[in-house]
Amino acid sequence: SEADSRTDSLATYTNQLKEREKELKALRTRIGNLRKQDTDLQQEEVGTLTQLQILDKEVALTEELLRGLQEKKTHVEAQLEGIRAEHAGAKDLLDVRREQLARTLRALYTRGAANAAQVLLRTPSLRDALTRVKYLNLVARHNERLLRDTRGQDIDAACGQLRIRSAKRNPGTLSP
C-alpha cells in the first residue's frame, strides 16, 4: 500500500505538473498574444504619428497659402482703387472736355457758321481777313482735336468701367 500511496502521490504530482504545464502554456499563449497586440499598437502608434506629422505639414502649407491669397487680395484691392481713381480722373477730364465742346457748339449755333466769303466781306482790310481766317482755322483744329480727345476719353472711360467690373467678378485676371 505504500507503493500504492507513492503511485497515487506520483500520479497526483504528475497531474499537478500537467495542470501547471497547461496553465504555463496558456500564460505563454496570452503573453504571445499581448506581445502581438503591443507590436500592433506600436505600429498603429507610428502610423498615427506619421499621419499627425503629415497633417501638421498640410496645416502649415494651408496657412502659407492663406497668407499668399491675402497678399494677392490686398494687391488686387490696391490695383482696383488705382483703377477707380484713374477712372474718376478721366471722367472729370471728359466732363470738362464735353463742356468745352458744348460751349463751342452753342457759340456756333448762336452766331451761325460763317463761310469764307462772309468773313472776307466783313473785314475792313485784307490783313484782318487773313487774321480771321487763320483764327478760324486754329479754332477748327482745336475743336477737331478736342472732339478726338473726347471720343478717346469716352472709350477709355468705358474700358475703365469694364476693368472694374471684370476685377470685381474675377480678381485673378486684373492686370497692372
PDB file of C-alpha atoms in Angstrom:
ATOM      1  CA  SER A   1       0.000   0.000   0.000  1.00  0.00           C
ATOM      2  CA  GLU A   2       2.938   2.226   0.468  1.00  0.00           C
ATOM      3  CA  ALA A   3       3.698   1.621  -3.160  1.00  0.00           C
ATOM      4  CA  ASP A   4       0.117   2.464  -3.984  1.00  0.00           C
ATOM      5  CA  SER A   5       0.311   5.585  -1.969  1.00  0.00           C
ATOM      6  CA  ARG A   6       3.523   6.576  -3.738  1.00  0.00           C
ATOM      7  CA  THR A   7       1.980   5.815  -7.108  1.00  0.00           C
ATOM      8  CA  ASP A   8      -1.035   7.888  -6.133  1.00  0.00           C
ATOM      9  CA  SER A   9       1.233  10.605  -4.919  1.00  0.00           C
ATOM     10  CA  LEU A  10       3.305  10.414  -8.081  1.00  0.00           C
ATOM     11  CA  ALA A  11       0.151  10.389 -10.225  1.00  0.00           C
ATOM     12  CA  THR A  12      -1.175  13.361  -8.283  1.00  0.00           C
ATOM     13  CA  TYR A  13       2.145  15.145  -8.623  1.00  0.00           C
ATOM     14  CA  THR A  14       2.262  14.315 -12.360  1.00  0.00           C
ATOM     15  CA  ASN A  15      -1.312  15.544 -12.775  1.00  0.00           C
ATOM     16  CA  GLN A  16      -0.408  18.686 -10.889  1.00  0.00           C
ATOM     17  CA  LEU A  17       2.628  19.151 -13.137  1.00  0.00           C
ATOM     18  CA  LYS A  18       0.485  18.626 -16.251  1.00  0.00           C
ATOM     19  CA  GLU A  19      -2.090  21.099 -14.936  1.00  0.00           C
ATOM     20  CA  ARG A  20       0.690  23.527 -14.117  1.00  0.00           C
ATOM     21  CA  GLU A  21       2.180  22.963 -17.592  1.00  0.00           C
ATOM     22  CA  LYS A  22      -1.252  23.690 -19.167  1.00  0.00           C
ATOM     23  CA  GLU A  23      -1.508  26.868 -17.087  1.00  0.00           C
ATOM     24  CA  LEU A  24       2.002  27.891 -18.133  1.00  0.00           C
ATOM     25  CA  LYS A  25       1.212  27.121 -21.783  1.00  0.00           C
ATOM     26  CA  ALA A  26      -1.962  29.228 -21.524  1.00  0.00           C
ATOM     27  CA  LEU A  27       0.104  32.021 -19.923  1.00  0.00           C
ATOM     28  CA  ARG A  28       2.689  31.785 -22.727  1.00  0.00           C
ATOM     29  CA  THR A  29      -0.107  31.990 -25.282  1.00  0.00           C
ATOM     30  CA  ARG A  30      -1.594  35.007 -23.517  1.00  0.00           C
ATOM     31  CA  ILE A  31       1.859  36.622 -23.278  1.00  0.00           C
ATOM     32  CA  GLY A  32       2.408  35.972 -27.010  1.00  0.00           C
ATOM     33  CA  ASN A  33      -0.982  37.494 -27.805  1.00  0.00           C
ATOM     34  CA  LEU A  34      -0.224  40.517 -25.615  1.00  0.00           C
ATOM     35  CA  ARG A  35       3.153  40.975 -27.318  1.00  0.00           C
ATOM     36  CA  LYS A  36       1.458  40.785 -30.725  1.00  0.00           C
ATOM     37  CA  GLN A  37      -1.103  43.351 -29.562  1.00  0.00           C
ATOM     38  CA  ASP A  38       1.737  45.529 -28.263  1.00  0.00           C
ATOM     39  CA  THR A  39       3.550  45.307 -31.608  1.00  0.00           C
ATOM     40  CA  ASP A  40       0.324  46.101 -33.478  1.00  0.00           C
ATOM     41  CA  LEU A  41      -0.312  49.067 -31.186  1.00  0.00           C
ATOM     42  CA  GLN A  42       3.245  50.327 -31.683  1.00  0.00           C
ATOM     43  CA  GLN A  43       2.826  50.119 -35.464  1.00  0.00           C
ATOM     44  CA  GLU A  44      -0.535  51.842 -35.171  1.00  0.00           C
ATOM     45  CA  GLU A  45       1.084  54.491 -32.966  1.00  0.00           C
ATOM     46  CA  VAL A  46       3.825  55.052 -35.562  1.00  0.00           C
ATOM     47  CA  GLY A  47       1.158  55.262 -38.266  1.00  0.00           C
ATOM     48  CA  THR A  48      -0.820  57.736 -36.200  1.00  0.00           C
ATOM     49  CA  LEU A  49       2.317  59.782 -35.527  1.00  0.00           C
ATOM     50  CA  THR A  50       3.111  59.811 -39.240  1.00  0.00           C
ATOM     51  CA  GLN A  51      -0.449  60.889 -40.009  1.00  0.00           C
ATOM     52  CA  LEU A  52      -0.164  63.697 -37.436  1.00  0.00           C
ATOM     53  CA  GLN A  53       3.100  64.863 -38.981  1.00  0.00           C
ATOM     54  CA  ILE A  54       1.521  64.865 -42.440  1.00  0.00           C
ATOM     55  CA  LEU A  55      -1.455  66.802 -41.094  1.00  0.00           C
ATOM     56  CA  ASP A  56       0.894  69.317 -39.435  1.00  0.00           C
ATOM     57  CA  LYS A  57       2.655  69.876 -42.782  1.00  0.00           C
ATOM     58  CA  GLU A  58      -0.686  70.238 -44.527  1.00  0.00           C
ATOM     59  CA  VAL A  59      -1.829  72.816 -41.958  1.00  0.00           C
ATOM     60  CA  ALA A  60       1.409  74.779 -42.393  1.00  0.00           C
ATOM     61  CA  LEU A  61       1.057  74.756 -46.185  1.00  0.00           C
ATOM     62  CA  THR A  62      -2.590  75.790 -45.942  1.00  0.00           C
ATOM     63  CA  GLU A  63      -1.646  78.698 -43.665  1.00  0.00           C
ATOM     64  CA  GLU A  64       1.047  79.735 -46.159  1.00  0.00           C
ATOM     65  CA  LEU A  65      -1.494  79.541 -48.976  1.00  0.00           C
ATOM     66  CA  LEU A  66      -3.922  81.691 -46.995  1.00  0.00           C
ATOM     67  CA  ARG A  67      -1.207  84.291 -46.389  1.00  0.00           C
ATOM     68  CA  GLY A  68      -0.394  84.322 -50.101  1.00  0.00           C
ATOM     69  CA  LEU A  69      -4.060  84.694 -51.011  1.00  0.00           C
ATOM     70  CA  GLN A  70      -4.464  87.523 -48.507  1.00  0.00           C
ATOM     71  CA  GLU A  71      -1.457  89.318 -50.022  1.00  0.00           C
ATOM     72  CA  LYS A  72      -2.913  88.828 -53.505  1.00  0.00           C
ATOM     73  CA  LYS A  73      -6.277  90.151 -52.327  1.00  0.00           C
ATOM     74  CA  THR A  74      -4.605  93.231 -50.848  1.00  0.00           C
ATOM     75  CA  HIS A  75      -2.670  93.787 -54.094  1.00  0.00           C
ATOM     76  CA  VAL A  76      -5.803  93.396 -56.229  1.00  0.00           C
ATOM     77  CA  GLU A  77      -7.737  95.780 -53.979  1.00  0.00           C
ATOM     78  CA  ALA A  78      -4.941  98.359 -54.302  1.00  0.00           C
ATOM     79  CA  GLN A  79      -4.958  97.953 -58.095  1.00  0.00           C
ATOM     80  CA  LEU A  80      -8.715  98.290 -58.121  1.00  0.00           C
ATOM     81  CA  GLU A  81      -8.520 101.508 -56.114  1.00  0.00           C
ATOM     82  CA  GLY A  82      -5.922 102.819 -58.567  1.00  0.00           C
ATOM     83  CA  ILE A  83      -8.170 101.964 -61.486  1.00  0.00           C
ATOM     84  CA  ARG A  84     -11.107 103.660 -59.786  1.00  0.00           C
ATOM     85  CA  ALA A  85      -9.046 106.806 -59.156  1.00  0.00           C
ATOM     86  CA  GLU A  86      -7.768 106.802 -62.746  1.00  0.00           C
ATOM     87  CA  HIS A  87     -11.315 106.287 -63.990  1.00  0.00           C
ATOM     88  CA  ALA A  88     -12.624 109.157 -61.847  1.00  0.00           C
ATOM     89  CA  GLY A  89      -9.877 111.478 -63.164  1.00  0.00           C
ATOM     90  CA  ALA A  90     -10.606 110.507 -66.756  1.00  0.00           C
ATOM     91  CA  LYS A  91     -14.308 111.024 -66.160  1.00  0.00           C
ATOM     92  CA  ASP A  92     -13.681 114.510 -64.726  1.00  0.00           C
ATOM     93  CA  LEU A  93     -11.486 115.434 -67.700  1.00  0.00           C
ATOM     94  CA  LEU A  94     -14.112 114.047 -70.054  1.00  0.00           C
ATOM     95  CA  ASP A  95     -16.770 116.194 -68.390  1.00  0.00           C
ATOM     96  CA  VAL A  96     -14.575 119.283 -68.825  1.00  0.00           C
ATOM     97  CA  ARG A  97     -13.976 118.491 -72.494  1.00  0.00           C
ATOM     98  CA  ARG A  98     -17.663 117.865 -73.095  1.00  0.00           C
ATOM     99  CA  GLU A  99     -18.455 121.225 -71.523  1.00  0.00           C
ATOM    100  CA  GLN A 100     -15.912 122.903 -73.834  1.00  0.00           C
ATOM    101  CA  LEU A 101     -17.498 121.245 -76.849  1.00  0.00           C
ATOM    102  CA  ALA A 102     -20.961 122.225 -75.661  1.00  0.00           C
ATOM    103  CA  ARG A 103     -19.863 125.872 -75.337  1.00  0.00           C
ATOM    104  CA  THR A 104     -18.342 125.791 -78.808  1.00  0.00           C
ATOM    105  CA  LEU A 105     -21.484 124.262 -80.280  1.00  0.00           C
ATOM    106  CA  ARG A 106     -23.651 126.866 -78.514  1.00  0.00           C
ATOM    107  CA  ALA A 107     -21.441 129.629 -79.881  1.00  0.00           C
ATOM    108  CA  LEU A 108     -21.670 128.218 -83.391  1.00  0.00           C
ATOM    109  CA  TYR A 109     -25.405 127.872 -83.075  1.00  0.00           C
ATOM    110  CA  THR A 110     -25.977 131.414 -81.733  1.00  0.00           C
ATOM    111  CA  ARG A 111     -23.546 133.152 -84.109  1.00  0.00           C
ATOM    112  CA  GLY A 112     -24.081 130.839 -87.039  1.00  0.00           C
ATOM    113  CA  ALA A 113     -21.412 129.304 -89.186  1.00  0.00           C
ATOM    114  CA  ALA A 114     -19.569 131.838 -91.313  1.00  0.00           C
ATOM    115  CA  ASN A 115     -18.319 130.875 -94.699  1.00  0.00           C
ATOM    116  CA  ALA A 116     -15.109 132.242 -96.193  1.00  0.00           C
ATOM    117  CA  ALA A 117     -16.900 134.868 -98.289  1.00  0.00           C
ATOM    118  CA  GLN A 118     -18.745 136.333 -95.286  1.00  0.00           C
ATOM    119  CA  VAL A 119     -15.526 136.548 -93.306  1.00  0.00           C
ATOM    120  CA  LEU A 120     -13.782 138.379 -96.138  1.00  0.00           C
ATOM    121  CA  LEU A 121     -16.684 140.771 -96.717  1.00  0.00           C
ATOM    122  CA  ARG A 122     -16.987 141.750 -93.027  1.00  0.00           C
ATOM    123  CA  THR A 123     -13.369 142.780 -92.676  1.00  0.00           C
ATOM    124  CA  PRO A 124     -12.104 146.288 -93.285  1.00  0.00           C
ATOM    125  CA  SER A 125      -8.773 145.095 -94.673  1.00  0.00           C
ATOM    126  CA  LEU A 126      -7.123 142.103 -96.263  1.00  0.00           C
ATOM    127  CA  ARG A 127      -4.868 141.795 -93.251  1.00  0.00           C
ATOM    128  CA  ASP A 128      -7.901 141.451 -90.906  1.00  0.00           C
ATOM    129  CA  ALA A 129      -9.435 138.900 -93.280  1.00  0.00           C
ATOM    130  CA  LEU A 130      -6.274 136.761 -93.227  1.00  0.00           C
ATOM    131  CA  THR A 131      -6.063 137.058 -89.447  1.00  0.00           C
ATOM    132  CA  ARG A 132      -9.694 135.948 -89.086  1.00  0.00           C
ATOM    133  CA  VAL A 133      -9.234 133.004 -91.477  1.00  0.00           C
ATOM    134  CA  LYS A 134      -6.126 131.975 -89.570  1.00  0.00           C
ATOM    135  CA  TYR A 135      -8.015 132.279 -86.267  1.00  0.00           C
ATOM    136  CA  LEU A 136     -10.969 130.249 -87.627  1.00  0.00           C
ATOM    137  CA  ASN A 137      -8.574 127.553 -88.817  1.00  0.00           C
ATOM    138  CA  LEU A 138      -6.967 127.437 -85.365  1.00  0.00           C
ATOM    139  CA  VAL A 139     -10.390 127.191 -83.700  1.00  0.00           C
ATOM    140  CA  ALA A 140     -11.449 124.465 -86.133  1.00  0.00           C
ATOM    141  CA  ARG A 141      -8.261 122.437 -85.487  1.00  0.00           C
ATOM    142  CA  HIS A 142      -8.667 122.932 -81.742  1.00  0.00           C
ATOM    143  CA  ASN A 143     -12.291 121.795 -81.911  1.00  0.00           C
ATOM    144  CA  GLU A 144     -11.328 118.782 -84.012  1.00  0.00           C
ATOM    145  CA  ARG A 145      -8.585 117.813 -81.546  1.00  0.00           C
ATOM    146  CA  LEU A 146     -10.980 118.358 -78.635  1.00  0.00           C
ATOM    147  CA  LEU A 147     -13.579 116.132 -80.292  1.00  0.00           C
ATOM    148  CA  ARG A 148     -10.976 113.395 -80.967  1.00  0.00           C
ATOM    149  CA  ASP A 149      -9.732 113.574 -77.367  1.00  0.00           C
ATOM    150  CA  THR A 150     -13.265 113.449 -76.015  1.00  0.00           C
ATOM    151  CA  ARG A 151     -14.111 110.394 -78.099  1.00  0.00           C
ATOM    152  CA  GLY A 152     -10.896 108.726 -76.948  1.00  0.00           C
ATOM    153  CA  GLN A 153     -11.709 109.510 -73.344  1.00  0.00           C
ATOM    154  CA  ASP A 154     -15.220 108.108 -73.800  1.00  0.00           C
ATOM    155  CA  ILE A 155     -13.597 104.869 -74.935  1.00  0.00           C
ATOM    156  CA  ASP A 156     -11.060 104.979 -72.067  1.00  0.00           C
ATOM    157  CA  ALA A 157     -13.856 105.567 -69.544  1.00  0.00           C
ATOM    158  CA  ALA A 158     -15.826 102.622 -70.911  1.00  0.00           C
ATOM    159  CA  CYS A 159     -12.707 100.434 -70.768  1.00  0.00           C
ATOM    160  CA  GLY A 160     -12.070 101.536 -67.179  1.00  0.00           C
ATOM    161  CA  GLN A 161     -15.597 100.583 -66.190  1.00  0.00           C
ATOM    162  CA  LEU A 162     -15.158  97.197 -67.851  1.00  0.00           C
ATOM    163  CA  ARG A 163     -11.875  96.628 -65.991  1.00  0.00           C
ATOM    164  CA  ILE A 164     -13.546  97.483 -62.682  1.00  0.00           C
ATOM    165  CA  ARG A 165     -16.462  95.130 -63.378  1.00  0.00           C
ATOM    166  CA  SER A 166     -14.081  92.408 -64.523  1.00  0.00           C
ATOM    167  CA  ALA A 167     -11.926  92.820 -61.408  1.00  0.00           C
ATOM    168  CA  LYS A 168     -14.989  92.519 -59.188  1.00  0.00           C
ATOM    169  CA  ARG A 169     -16.114  89.327 -60.913  1.00  0.00           C
ATOM    170  CA  ASN A 170     -12.729  87.697 -61.333  1.00  0.00           C
ATOM    171  CA  PRO A 171      -9.899  89.295 -59.290  1.00  0.00           C
ATOM    172  CA  GLY A 172      -7.270  86.939 -60.701  1.00  0.00           C
ATOM    173  CA  THR A 173      -7.469  88.463 -64.196  1.00  0.00           C
ATOM    174  CA  LEU A 174      -6.660  92.027 -63.146  1.00  0.00           C
ATOM    175  CA  SER A 175      -3.606  93.329 -64.960  1.00  0.00           C
ATOM    176  CA  PRO A 176      -1.497  96.328 -63.949  1.00  0.00           C
TER     177      PRO A 176
END
